[in-house]
Amino acid sequence: MVLGGNREFRIYPQSFGLCSGGTGPALTRKGLIVFAREPLPGRVKTRLAAAIGDQAAVELYRAMLRDVLDLSRRLTDVETVIYWDCEEKSLPRLEQIYRCGSRRQIPGDLGQRMQAAFEEMFADGFESCCIIGSDTPDLPHAYILDAFELLEDRRFDAVLGPSADGGYYLLGLKRLYPQLFHGIDWSTSHVFRQSLAAAGSAGAVAGLLPEWYDIDTPEDLDAFIKRSGRFSGNGCDTATLATAL
């Protein structure tokens, strides 16, 4: 189908071997950026906290982050870096707790912070990078594999994974497109649509992953609990804690 001017965006289903044949040489250094916040009461999962309390929201957030990092450790040949929204003094402690390379997010809106993270990763020699958050603890392993596989295909410049709330759960790039980080109404249902349009305006062909789900509200948490049994091995800590709340 055609979206965003005359650029073609192809939607792929979940599968392995997604772009086999004629894709050119594999990129050699892959980075996974995980955006996270220091787990503090009143700082994480505020919409959930209104229903379950601040401390329960913190514990749930920690479980979600553990599950996302467990997922990242199952990826071969991919280096994971957590970009924290935290105080400078907290960074060494967080790195020790989560046993993962850690950096601080710069001040600014979400677009500015994501752009800076991609810029740093590319400057450090990464040839393809994907960014995810901590809100998708049961994200299928195959979706991230597919994202990096699409980035190895010369036909594609970017990858987007749409979320059910109108945002996206993953953005993948093999070079920086600043247009993707500006003029977007962050934290609204327009983010995915606006980002696709921005990719088209920048001349970037974007491969699309299947839709997936964030956990931001009590309704999202209920939906997660209902589907948790269908995806064995994904979101285990979160599912255990959520069902006990």
PDB file of N, CA and C in Angstrom, residues 46-133:
ATOM      1  N   THR A  46       1.845   6.513  36.323  1.00  0.00           N
ATOM      2  CA  THR A  46       0.978   7.360  37.146  1.00  0.00           C
ATOM      3  C   THR A  46      -0.508   7.068  36.913  1.00  0.00           C
ATOM      4  N   ARG A  47      -0.876   6.716  35.688  1.00  0.00           N
ATOM      5  CA  ARG A  47      -2.283   6.393  35.438  1.00  0.00           C
ATOM      6  C   ARG A  47      -2.680   5.083  36.119  1.00  0.00           C
ATOM      7  N   LEU A  48      -1.767   4.135  36.153  1.00  0.00           N
ATOM      8  CA  LEU A  48      -2.028   2.899  36.885  1.00  0.00           C
ATOM      9  C   LEU A  48      -2.033   3.146  38.388  1.00  0.00           C
ATOM     10  N   ALA A  49      -1.140   4.033  38.839  1.00  0.00           N
ATOM     11  CA  ALA A  49      -1.025   4.301  40.275  1.00  0.00           C
ATOM     12  C   ALA A  49      -2.328   4.824  40.860  1.00  0.00           C
ATOM     13  N   ALA A  50      -3.095   5.547  40.057  1.00  0.00           N
ATOM     14  CA  ALA A  50      -4.373   6.062  40.547  1.00  0.00           C
ATOM     15  C   ALA A  50      -5.316   4.934  40.949  1.00  0.00           C
ATOM     16  N   ALA A  51      -5.116   3.753  40.344  1.00  0.00           N
ATOM     17  CA  ALA A  51      -5.982   2.611  40.639  1.00  0.00           C
ATOM     18  C   ALA A  51      -5.361   1.625  41.614  1.00  0.00           C
ATOM     19  N   ILE A  52      -4.028   1.459  41.557  1.00  0.00           N
ATOM     20  CA  ILE A  52      -3.389   0.409  42.358  1.00  0.00           C
ATOM     21  C   ILE A  52      -2.456   0.958  43.433  1.00  0.00           C
ATOM     22  N   GLY A  53      -2.226   2.272  43.437  1.00  0.00           N
ATOM     23  CA  GLY A  53      -1.340   2.880  44.424  1.00  0.00           C
ATOM     24  C   GLY A  53       0.068   3.077  43.891  1.00  0.00           C
ATOM     25  N   ASP A  54       0.765   4.063  44.448  1.00  0.00           N
ATOM     26  CA  ASP A  54       2.097   4.419  43.952  1.00  0.00           C
ATOM     27  C   ASP A  54       3.102   3.280  44.098  1.00  0.00           C
ATOM     28  N   GLN A  55       3.129   2.634  45.255  1.00  0.00           N
ATOM     29  CA  GLN A  55       4.141   1.602  45.476  1.00  0.00           C
ATOM     30  C   GLN A  55       3.899   0.385  44.592  1.00  0.00           C
ATOM     31  N   ALA A  56       2.645  -0.007  44.433  1.00  0.00           N
ATOM     32  CA  ALA A  56       2.332  -1.123  43.537  1.00  0.00           C
ATOM     33  C   ALA A  56       2.708  -0.781  42.101  1.00  0.00           C
ATOM     34  N   ALA A  57       2.505   0.476  41.710  1.00  0.00           N
ATOM     35  CA  ALA A  57       2.880   0.903  40.363  1.00  0.00           C
ATOM     36  C   ALA A  57       4.388   0.819  40.166  1.00  0.00           C
ATOM     37  N   VAL A  58       5.155   1.176  41.194  1.00  0.00           N
ATOM     38  CA  VAL A  58       6.615   1.067  41.114  1.00  0.00           C
ATOM     39  C   VAL A  58       7.033  -0.393  40.961  1.00  0.00           C
ATOM     40  N   GLU A  59       6.461  -1.281  41.766  1.00  0.00           N
ATOM     41  CA  GLU A  59       6.816  -2.699  41.687  1.00  0.00           C
ATOM     42  C   GLU A  59       6.443  -3.272  40.325  1.00  0.00           C
ATOM     43  N   LEU A  60       5.296  -2.863  39.806  1.00  0.00           N
ATOM     44  CA  LEU A  60       4.885  -3.332  38.484  1.00  0.00           C
ATOM     45  C   LEU A  60       5.843  -2.828  37.413  1.00  0.00           C
ATOM     46  N   TYR A  61       6.243  -1.574  37.523  1.00  0.00           N
ATOM     47  CA  TYR A  61       7.182  -1.012  36.543  1.00  0.00           C
ATOM     48  C   TYR A  61       8.505  -1.768  36.577  1.00  0.00           C
ATOM     49  N   ARG A  62       8.993  -2.073  37.771  1.00  0.00           N
ATOM     50  CA  ARG A  62      10.240  -2.835  37.881  1.00  0.00           C
ATOM     51  C   ARG A  62      10.110  -4.198  37.216  1.00  0.00           C
ATOM     52  N   ALA A  63       8.970  -4.851  37.407  1.00  0.00           N
ATOM     53  CA  ALA A  63       8.748  -6.151  36.777  1.00  0.00           C
ATOM     54  C   ALA A  63       8.710  -6.027  35.260  1.00  0.00           C
ATOM     55  N   MET A  64       8.049  -4.987  34.762  1.00  0.00           N
ATOM     56  CA  MET A  64       7.987  -4.772  33.322  1.00  0.00           C
ATOM     57  C   MET A  64       9.378  -4.559  32.745  1.00  0.00           C
ATOM     58  N   LEU A  65      10.181  -3.762  33.435  1.00  0.00           N
ATOM     59  CA  LEU A  65      11.534  -3.500  32.954  1.00  0.00           C
ATOM     60  C   LEU A  65      12.379  -4.771  32.981  1.00  0.00           C
ATOM     61  N   ARG A  66      12.245  -5.577  34.031  1.00  0.00           N
ATOM     62  CA  ARG A  66      12.972  -6.850  34.072  1.00  0.00           C
ATOM     63  C   ARG A  66      12.596  -7.731  32.890  1.00  0.00           C
ATOM     64  N   ASP A  67      11.310  -7.781  32.572  1.00  0.00           N
ATOM     65  CA  ASP A  67      10.871  -8.615  31.453  1.00  0.00           C
ATOM     66  C   ASP A  67      11.405  -8.102  30.121  1.00  0.00           C
ATOM     67  N   VAL A  68      11.406  -6.790  29.949  1.00  0.00           N
ATOM     68  CA  VAL A  68      11.952  -6.218  28.712  1.00  0.00           C
ATOM     69  C   VAL A  68      13.440  -6.529  28.596  1.00  0.00           C
ATOM     70  N   LEU A  69      14.172  -6.427  29.690  1.00  0.00           N
ATOM     71  CA  LEU A  69      15.607  -6.721  29.650  1.00  0.00           C
ATOM     72  C   LEU A  69      15.864  -8.210  29.456  1.00  0.00           C
ATOM     73  N   ASP A  70      15.025  -9.073  30.024  1.00  0.00           N
ATOM     74  CA  ASP A  70      15.148 -10.508  29.751  1.00  0.00           C
ATOM     75  C   ASP A  70      14.959 -10.783  28.265  1.00  0.00           C
ATOM     76  N   LEU A  71      13.998 -10.098  27.665  1.00  0.00           N
ATOM     77  CA  LEU A  71      13.793 -10.228  26.225  1.00  0.00           C
ATOM     78  C   LEU A  71      15.032  -9.794  25.458  1.00  0.00           C
ATOM     79  N   SER A  72      15.625  -8.685  25.863  1.00  0.00           N
ATOM     80  CA  SER A  72      16.797  -8.172  25.145  1.00  0.00           C
ATOM     81  C   SER A  72      17.975  -9.137  25.234  1.00  0.00           C
ATOM     82  N   ARG A  73      18.090  -9.857  26.338  1.00  0.00           N
ATOM     83  CA  ARG A  73      19.217 -10.783  26.508  1.00  0.00           C
ATOM     84  C   ARG A  73      19.072 -12.028  25.643  1.00  0.00           C
ATOM     85  N   ARG A  74      17.899 -12.253  25.111  1.00  0.00           N
ATOM     86  CA  ARG A  74      17.689 -13.382  24.204  1.00  0.00           C
ATOM     87  C   ARG A  74      18.074 -13.046  22.771  1.00  0.00           C
ATOM     88  N   LEU A  75      18.423 -11.809  22.518  1.00  0.00           N
ATOM     89  CA  LEU A  75      18.803 -11.389  21.167  1.00  0.00           C
ATOM     90  C   LEU A  75      20.297 -11.620  20.974  1.00  0.00           C
ATOM     91  N   THR A  76      20.660 -12.372  19.966  1.00  0.00           N
ATOM     92  CA  THR A  76      22.075 -12.609  19.690  1.00  0.00           C
ATOM     93  C   THR A  76      22.628 -11.476  18.836  1.00  0.00           C
ATOM     94  N   ASP A  77      23.869 -11.116  19.087  1.00  0.00           N
ATOM     95  CA  ASP A  77      24.566 -10.088  18.300  1.00  0.00           C
ATOM     96  C   ASP A  77      23.884  -8.722  18.375  1.00  0.00           C
ATOM     97  N   VAL A  78      23.197  -8.451  19.465  1.00  0.00           N
ATOM     98  CA  VAL A  78      22.564  -7.148  19.680  1.00  0.00           C
ATOM     99  C   VAL A  78      23.016  -6.629  21.043  1.00  0.00           C
ATOM    100  N   GLU A  79      23.531  -5.405  21.071  1.00  0.00           N
ATOM    101  CA  GLU A  79      23.973  -4.785  22.320  1.00  0.00           C
ATOM    102  C   GLU A  79      22.863  -3.874  22.849  1.00  0.00           C
ATOM    103  N   THR A  80      22.516  -4.061  24.106  1.00  0.00           N
ATOM    104  CA  THR A  80      21.442  -3.285  24.725  1.00  0.00           C
ATOM    105  C   THR A  80      22.009  -2.183  25.604  1.00  0.00           C
ATOM    106  N   VAL A  81      21.452  -0.992  25.471  1.00  0.00           N
ATOM    107  CA  VAL A  81      21.813   0.146  26.311  1.00  0.00           C
ATOM    108  C   VAL A  81      20.524   0.746  26.867  1.00  0.00           C
ATOM    109  N   ILE A  82      20.458   0.882  28.193  1.00  0.00           N
ATOM    110  CA  ILE A  82      19.309   1.552  28.807  1.00  0.00           C
ATOM    111  C   ILE A  82      19.598   3.047  28.872  1.00  0.00           C
ATOM    112  N   TYR A  83      18.682   3.833  28.355  1.00  0.00           N
ATOM    113  CA  TYR A  83      18.741   5.292  28.501  1.00  0.00           C
ATOM    114  C   TYR A  83      17.742   5.683  29.589  1.00  0.00           C
ATOM    115  N   TRP A  84      18.293   6.160  30.709  1.00  0.00           N
ATOM    116  CA  TRP A  84      17.490   6.436  31.890  1.00  0.00           C
ATOM    117  C   TRP A  84      17.058   7.904  31.972  1.00  0.00           C
ATOM    118  N   ASP A  85      15.828   8.102  32.377  1.00  0.00           N
ATOM    119  CA  ASP A  85      15.354   9.404  32.848  1.00  0.00           C
ATOM    120  C   ASP A  85      15.566   9.386  34.355  1.00  0.00           C
ATOM    121  N   CYS A  86      16.696   9.945  34.794  1.00  0.00           N
ATOM    122  CA  CYS A  86      17.079   9.847  36.203  1.00  0.00           C
ATOM    123  C   CYS A  86      18.056  10.957  36.552  1.00  0.00           C
ATOM    124  N   GLU A  87      18.353  11.084  37.829  1.00  0.00           N
ATOM    125  CA  GLU A  87      19.399  11.986  38.288  1.00  0.00           C
ATOM    126  C   GLU A  87      20.766  11.379  37.979  1.00  0.00           C
ATOM    127  N   GLU A  88      21.748  12.240  37.754  1.00  0.00           N
ATOM    128  CA  GLU A  88      23.102  11.767  37.445  1.00  0.00           C
ATOM    129  C   GLU A  88      23.625  10.827  38.532  1.00  0.00           C
ATOM    130  N   LYS A  89      23.359  11.166  39.786  1.00  0.00           N
ATOM    131  CA  LYS A  89      23.883  10.364  40.897  1.00  0.00           C
ATOM    132  C   LYS A  89      23.262   8.968  40.952  1.00  0.00           C
ATOM    133  N   SER A  90      22.107   8.783  40.320  1.00  0.00           N
ATOM    134  CA  SER A  90      21.427   7.488  40.359  1.00  0.00           C
ATOM    135  C   SER A  90      21.960   6.508  39.323  1.00  0.00           C
ATOM    136  N   LEU A  91      22.669   7.012  38.322  1.00  0.00           N
ATOM    137  CA  LEU A  91      23.046   6.170  37.192  1.00  0.00           C
ATOM    138  C   LEU A  91      23.916   4.973  37.591  1.00  0.00           C
ATOM    139  N   PRO A  92      24.991   5.143  38.386  1.00  0.00           N
ATOM    140  CA  PRO A  92      25.807   3.972  38.750  1.00  0.00           C
ATOM    141  C   PRO A  92      25.003   2.896  39.484  1.00  0.00           C
ATOM    142  N   ARG A  93      24.111   3.322  40.371  1.00  0.00           N
ATOM    143  CA  ARG A  93      23.297   2.358  41.113  1.00  0.00           C
ATOM    144  C   ARG A  93      22.354   1.602  40.186  1.00  0.00           C
ATOM    145  N   LEU A  94      21.719   2.304  39.260  1.00  0.00           N
ATOM    146  CA  LEU A  94      20.809   1.653  38.325  1.00  0.00           C
ATOM    147  C   LEU A  94      21.554   0.681  37.415  1.00  0.00           C
ATOM    148  N   GLU A  95      22.753   1.073  36.993  1.00  0.00           N
ATOM    149  CA  GLU A  95      23.544   0.188  36.139  1.00  0.00           C
ATOM    150  C   GLU A  95      23.910  -1.090  36.885  1.00  0.00           C
ATOM    151  N   GLN A  96      24.224  -0.957  38.162  1.00  0.00           N
ATOM    152  CA  GLN A  96      24.574  -2.129  38.964  1.00  0.00           C
ATOM    153  C   GLN A  96      23.362  -3.029  39.188  1.00  0.00           C
ATOM    154  N   ILE A  97      22.213  -2.436  39.455  1.00  0.00           N
ATOM    155  CA  ILE A  97      21.005  -3.223  39.713  1.00  0.00           C
ATOM    156  C   ILE A  97      20.581  -4.004  38.476  1.00  0.00           C
ATOM    157  N   TYR A  98      20.578  -3.328  37.331  1.00  0.00           N
ATOM    158  CA  TYR A  98      20.022  -3.943  36.126  1.00  0.00           C
ATOM    159  C   TYR A  98      21.088  -4.582  35.234  1.00  0.00           C
ATOM    160  N   ARG A  99      22.349  -4.446  35.600  1.00  0.00           N
ATOM    161  CA  ARG A  99      23.454  -5.137  34.930  1.00  0.00           C
ATOM    162  C   ARG A  99      23.401  -4.964  33.411  1.00  0.00           C
ATOM    163  N   CYS A 100      23.302  -3.708  33.026  1.00  0.00           N
ATOM    164  CA  CYS A 100      23.205  -3.387  31.604  1.00  0.00           C
ATOM    165  C   CYS A 100      23.839  -2.021  31.384  1.00  0.00           C
ATOM    166  N   GLY A 101      24.483  -1.838  30.238  1.00  0.00           N
ATOM    167  CA  GLY A 101      25.033  -0.539  29.903  1.00  0.00           C
ATOM    168  C   GLY A 101      23.988   0.547  30.041  1.00  0.00           C
ATOM    169  N   SER A 102      24.357   1.656  30.672  1.00  0.00           N
ATOM    170  CA  SER A 102      23.370   2.682  31.010  1.00  0.00           C
ATOM    171  C   SER A 102      23.888   4.076  30.686  1.00  0.00           C
ATOM    172  N   ARG A 103      22.988   4.912  30.199  1.00  0.00           N
ATOM    173  CA  ARG A 103      23.270   6.317  29.936  1.00  0.00           C
ATOM    174  C   ARG A 103      22.064   7.135  30.380  1.00  0.00           C
ATOM    175  N   ARG A 104      22.275   8.429  30.536  1.00  0.00           N
ATOM    176  CA  ARG A 104      21.170   9.317  30.896  1.00  0.00           C
ATOM    177  C   ARG A 104      20.547   9.913  29.651  1.00  0.00           C
ATOM    178  N   GLN A 105      19.225  10.056  29.681  1.00  0.00           N
ATOM    179  CA  GLN A 105      18.537  10.809  28.647  1.00  0.00           C
ATOM    180  C   GLN A 105      18.842  12.293  28.828  1.00  0.00           C
ATOM    181  N   ILE A 106      18.922  13.014  27.722  1.00  0.00           N
ATOM    182  CA  ILE A 106      19.108  14.451  27.807  1.00  0.00           C
ATOM    183  C   ILE A 106      17.785  15.100  28.203  1.00  0.00           C
ATOM    184  N   PRO A 107      17.791  16.339  28.715  1.00  0.00           N
ATOM    185  CA  PRO A 107      16.533  17.052  28.947  1.00  0.00           C
ATOM    186  C   PRO A 107      15.844  17.350  27.611  1.00  0.00           C
ATOM    187  N   GLY A 108      14.535  17.507  27.654  1.00  0.00           N
ATOM    188  CA  GLY A 108      13.797  17.845  26.445  1.00  0.00           C
ATOM    189  C   GLY A 108      12.559  16.987  26.301  1.00  0.00           C
ATOM    190  N   ASP A 109      11.820  17.202  25.204  1.00  0.00           N
ATOM    191  CA  ASP A 109      10.641  16.381  24.974  1.00  0.00           C
ATOM    192  C   ASP A 109      11.073  15.002  24.476  1.00  0.00           C
ATOM    193  N   LEU A 110      10.102  14.119  24.307  1.00  0.00           N
ATOM    194  CA  LEU A 110      10.430  12.740  23.950  1.00  0.00           C
ATOM    195  C   LEU A 110      11.192  12.660  22.633  1.00  0.00           C
ATOM    196  N   GLY A 111      10.793  13.462  21.661  1.00  0.00           N
ATOM    197  CA  GLY A 111      11.484  13.445  20.380  1.00  0.00           C
ATOM    198  C   GLY A 111      12.936  13.865  20.497  1.00  0.00           C
ATOM    199  N   GLN A 112      13.190  14.922  21.242  1.00  0.00           N
ATOM    200  CA  GLN A 112      14.570  15.380  21.434  1.00  0.00           C
ATOM    201  C   GLN A 112      15.410  14.330  22.143  1.00  0.00           C
ATOM    202  N   ARG A 113      14.825  13.662  23.120  1.00  0.00           N
ATOM    203  CA  ARG A 113      15.566  12.650  23.870  1.00  0.00           C
ATOM    204  C   ARG A 113      15.858  11.421  23.013  1.00  0.00           C
ATOM    205  N   MET A 114      14.888  11.007  22.206  1.00  0.00           N
ATOM    206  CA  MET A 114      15.128   9.857  21.331  1.00  0.00           C
ATOM    207  C   MET A 114      16.153  10.188  20.258  1.00  0.00           C
ATOM    208  N   GLN A 115      16.046  11.370  19.663  1.00  0.00           N
ATOM    209  CA  GLN A 115      17.018  11.756  18.641  1.00  0.00           C
ATOM    210  C   GLN A 115      18.430  11.741  19.204  1.00  0.00           C
ATOM    211  N   ALA A 116      18.608  12.286  20.402  1.00  0.00           N
ATOM    212  CA  ALA A 116      19.938  12.315  21.013  1.00  0.00           C
ATOM    213  C   ALA A 116      20.464  10.908  21.263  1.00  0.00           C
ATOM    214  N   ALA A 117      19.582   9.993  21.666  1.00  0.00           N
ATOM    215  CA  ALA A 117      20.011   8.614  21.907  1.00  0.00           C
ATOM    216  C   ALA A 117      20.472   7.954  20.613  1.00  0.00           C
ATOM    217  N   PHE A 118      19.713   8.117  19.539  1.00  0.00           N
ATOM    218  CA  PHE A 118      20.137   7.567  18.247  1.00  0.00           C
ATOM    219  C   PHE A 118      21.456   8.189  17.803  1.00  0.00           C
ATOM    220  N   GLU A 119      21.590   9.494  17.953  1.00  0.00           N
ATOM    221  CA  GLU A 119      22.830  10.169  17.555  1.00  0.00           C
ATOM    222  C   GLU A 119      24.028   9.585  18.293  1.00  0.00           C
ATOM    223  N   GLU A 120      23.888   9.369  19.600  1.00  0.00           N
ATOM    224  CA  GLU A 120      24.985   8.803  20.388  1.00  0.00           C
ATOM    225  C   GLU A 120      25.332   7.391  19.936  1.00  0.00           C
ATOM    226  N   MET A 121      24.318   6.595  19.700  1.00  0.00           N
ATOM    227  CA  MET A 121      24.568   5.208  19.300  1.00  0.00           C
ATOM    228  C   MET A 121      25.249   5.139  17.936  1.00  0.00           C
ATOM    229  N   PHE A 122      24.787   5.933  16.993  1.00  0.00           N
ATOM    230  CA  PHE A 122      25.431   5.941  15.676  1.00  0.00           C
ATOM    231  C   PHE A 122      26.854   6.479  15.771  1.00  0.00           C
ATOM    232  N   ALA A 123      27.072   7.498  16.597  1.00  0.00           N
ATOM    233  CA  ALA A 123      28.417   8.043  16.782  1.00  0.00           C
ATOM    234  C   ALA A 123      29.354   7.013  17.400  1.00  0.00           C
ATOM    235  N   ASP A 124      28.799   6.078  18.172  1.00  0.00           N
ATOM    236  CA  ASP A 124      29.601   5.032  18.800  1.00  0.00           C
ATOM    237  C   ASP A 124      29.853   3.845  17.877  1.00  0.00           C
ATOM    238  N   GLY A 125      29.365   3.917  16.651  1.00  0.00           N
ATOM    239  CA  GLY A 125      29.676   2.881  15.680  1.00  0.00           C
ATOM    240  C   GLY A 125      28.590   1.865  15.412  1.00  0.00           C
ATOM    241  N   PHE A 126      27.425   2.031  16.025  1.00  0.00           N
ATOM    242  CA  PHE A 126      26.327   1.117  15.721  1.00  0.00           C
ATOM    243  C   PHE A 126      25.808   1.407  14.314  1.00  0.00           C
ATOM    244  N   GLU A 127      25.501   0.338  13.582  1.00  0.00           N
ATOM    245  CA  GLU A 127      25.069   0.488  12.192  1.00  0.00           C
ATOM    246  C   GLU A 127      23.568   0.361  12.010  1.00  0.00           C
ATOM    247  N   SER A 128      22.900  -0.224  12.970  1.00  0.00           N
ATOM    248  CA  SER A 128      21.437  -0.226  12.996  1.00  0.00           C
ATOM    249  C   SER A 128      21.005  -0.226  14.449  1.00  0.00           C
ATOM    250  N   CYS A 129      19.962   0.540  14.747  1.00  0.00           N
ATOM    251  CA  CYS A 129      19.488   0.682  16.127  1.00  0.00           C
ATOM    252  C   CYS A 129      17.967   0.652  16.159  1.00  0.00           C
ATOM    253  N   CYS A 130      17.443  -0.004  17.180  1.00  0.00           N
ATOM    254  CA  CYS A 130      16.014   0.033  17.472  1.00  0.00           C
ATOM    255  C   CYS A 130      15.821   0.573  18.878  1.00  0.00           C
ATOM    256  N   ILE A 131      14.749   1.311  19.064  1.00  0.00           N
ATOM    257  CA  ILE A 131      14.419   1.837  20.386  1.00  0.00           C
ATOM    258  C   ILE A 131      13.067   1.289  20.812  1.00  0.00           C
ATOM    259  N   ILE A 132      12.992   0.841  22.067  1.00  0.00           N
ATOM    260  CA  ILE A 132      11.740   0.397  22.659  1.00  0.00           C
ATOM    261  C   ILE A 132      11.633   1.025  24.043  1.00  0.00           C
ATOM    262  N   GLY A 133      10.466   0.920  24.643  1.00  0.00           N
ATOM    263  CA  GLY A 133      10.283   1.386  26.003  1.00  0.00           C
ATOM    264  C   GLY A 133      10.147   0.211  26.955  1.00  0.00           C
TER     265      GLY A 133
END
